[in-house]
């Protein structure tokens, strides 16, 4: 009451806490609540009409010391159940100056009634400038300025960069334009150089081949004339030199063509078996002379009709056989063709030429495929050669989608292999020629196991029953052990170590053997043994290396009871005697070549006429109406091609076949001539 009497309605009296212990941190706040209009100075009145609310505020607990600090807004409401409205007990406006305690009626709309005597505190702090961390602001400003400067710098740098780029582009474009001009000039010069090189090659090849043709042709003709031994020797020397020179020119020409990318492979269908067997046959005589067995085996399983360049394939095979024979003094050289083991579609074939010669040191195995490289250059004197063959073979096999390599051991021999992709040609159901020997028993007698194996596989593929023996002794054991063996045909090798083929046949005959007999012998042995073959009652002979088709044909022949001595082997000139001579027109201006070709024609066919210029050739063709024209391409007046064109325009001469005679062998020459 005392307090109420001294307080005006709405006033707040704050009393500091009692004693020292509170240190002014606890406050009692009293408030008289009542209605203003009835307020009077009379205590009683006040007492009766007003109530006093007291709240102890522990500032230390509630607000810490900040109650009095500036910037802090503090509001305390009380909501006594006895009161009709929320009362503001204390409000300190911070921003304004310390305005002391204020108690006011808070009239809030939608006010909720607190539970009895509850007090609600609201504390707000407004941040004053003085309280802001200046350093932080300064740093933030600094960073802000820094970032802005950086962005400006970046934008400027970008501008600068794009400007520089533009300038540089202009410079580069100018340089590119200049370089393109230079390149075009260089390309033109290179093309011109290549054209000049090709022309040089063409003319060099022509110029060298023309006299060589005369040398080789004439020496061949001279060799046929009656000569004493000394003269024969001299001629064989210059014929050999001519041949070497020709193969050298051919090799150099091939190499230059490959390097100038002038060499284009043909892709036409060919018979693989024939190509390989004919290539091997070329060296048959040489092998027989050197006493080296030359064998050939094309796997029975692979299809024979293939697409590719048979001439170039032959060139690689010939080169490898020639090397093998060159470096092999005894033993054998075996040519094999099989499917490449790692190739799934069967289009890639593997060709191998193995020999039992001097071999190649391991260190030189790779080097020998480089141009002009030989294992030992001193061998050139002994064996001849230029070191170009393998390099050309490598390029050719690579052009055929394959590769070439060698396995070799010094002193034991070498095995040169190459692969080539040669697509098989689909042939309309070829006549099944297999199994034509079904049920026929054949005995092979040969000391060479590889040779026996090759013949055996050919015979087995044709359905024959095959027995083999390496000599007479083995034949005896064979007959002794198996009485039922009665061979229909016996194939006997001529050259065997203990007794030769004739002696062996004598022995067989003495036992009363009734089998048919076929002798196998090398080309070099044929001539001196021809009469002996007939005398010995042999049914047929085969020349080694034996061709698959010939072997089967001869066996079929002999089995059917015919003697085929005259049909096997090479045809003699006499066999052509009944052919009528053809009238041939030879047009050639070079006197040496004219003489050479005339001499060759003389030896085979005397019915020919000659002309030495294009116009003369046309006149003679009109007059003589030949069956064949041999036309030189480079003629003094009009070219061979123009002469042929004119001849073809004359209806009665249009069908005469024309063969071009030329030493021109560059890319496109052949096609150009054939096109006319
Ligand atoms: P050329 O035979 O004309 O010298 P090649 O390129 O054909 O040239 O051969 C290069 C070299 O490789 C030969 O000189 C020889 O030293 C070696 N060589 C090639 N084939 C054989 C082989 N079958 N046996 C031993 N050495 C060989």
XYZ file of C-alpha atoms and ligand atoms in Angstrom, residues 251 319-328 353-355 357-361 364 367-377 379-380 383-393 406 408 413-416, ligand 1:
77
model
C 65.138 -56.334 -110.658
C 63.163 -66.023 -106.558
C 62.936 -68.202 -103.447
C 63.575 -71.428 -105.396
C 66.482 -69.826 -107.227
C 68.035 -68.755 -103.891
C 67.390 -72.161 -102.324
C 69.093 -73.971 -105.211
C 71.921 -71.431 -105.242
C 72.759 -72.054 -101.588
C 72.111 -75.835 -101.479
C 60.462 -72.925 -99.808
C 62.732 -74.954 -97.560
C 66.198 -76.157 -98.351
C 71.649 -75.670 -97.764
C 74.172 -73.451 -96.001
C 71.602 -71.626 -93.816
C 71.744 -68.046 -92.575
C 73.322 -66.753 -89.339
C 71.392 -61.648 -90.557
C 68.791 -57.790 -92.800
C 68.640 -59.986 -95.894
C 65.195 -58.585 -96.764
C 66.662 -55.088 -97.257
C 67.726 -53.979 -100.736
C 71.273 -54.799 -101.831
C 71.911 -56.870 -98.689
C 73.614 -60.226 -98.667
C 74.752 -62.372 -95.765
C 78.327 -62.172 -96.915
C 79.234 -59.917 -99.797
C 79.337 -64.814 -101.676
C 78.469 -62.572 -104.621
C 77.045 -67.432 -105.990
C 76.290 -64.232 -107.913
C 73.218 -62.115 -107.203
C 72.515 -58.520 -106.357
C 70.685 -58.704 -103.045
C 67.508 -57.344 -104.603
C 65.419 -60.506 -104.921
C 64.247 -60.779 -101.318
C 63.565 -57.065 -101.044
C 61.317 -57.228 -104.116
C 59.687 -60.410 -102.820
C 62.677 -66.909 -92.762
C 67.113 -70.801 -90.589
C 69.235 -75.038 -94.183
C 66.596 -72.351 -94.422
C 62.847 -72.185 -94.650
C 61.562 -69.067 -96.412
P 70.644 -62.356 -104.126
O 70.288 -63.791 -103.983
O 70.475 -61.818 -105.496
O 71.961 -62.002 -103.523
P 68.414 -61.943 -102.389
O 67.754 -60.686 -101.890
O 67.548 -62.921 -103.065
O 69.593 -61.500 -103.293
O 69.081 -62.641 -101.143
C 69.845 -61.877 -100.235
C 70.814 -62.734 -99.473
O 70.123 -63.592 -98.568
C 71.620 -63.693 -100.329
O 72.716 -63.039 -100.922
C 72.053 -64.727 -99.307
O 73.146 -64.251 -98.567
C 70.844 -64.807 -98.394
N 69.967 -65.930 -98.783
C 68.817 -65.863 -99.501
N 68.246 -67.077 -99.628
C 69.050 -67.951 -98.991
C 69.003 -69.368 -98.761
N 68.007 -70.122 -99.218
N 70.001 -69.922 -98.045
C 71.004 -69.161 -97.566
N 71.104 -67.828 -97.733
C 70.154 -67.218 -98.432
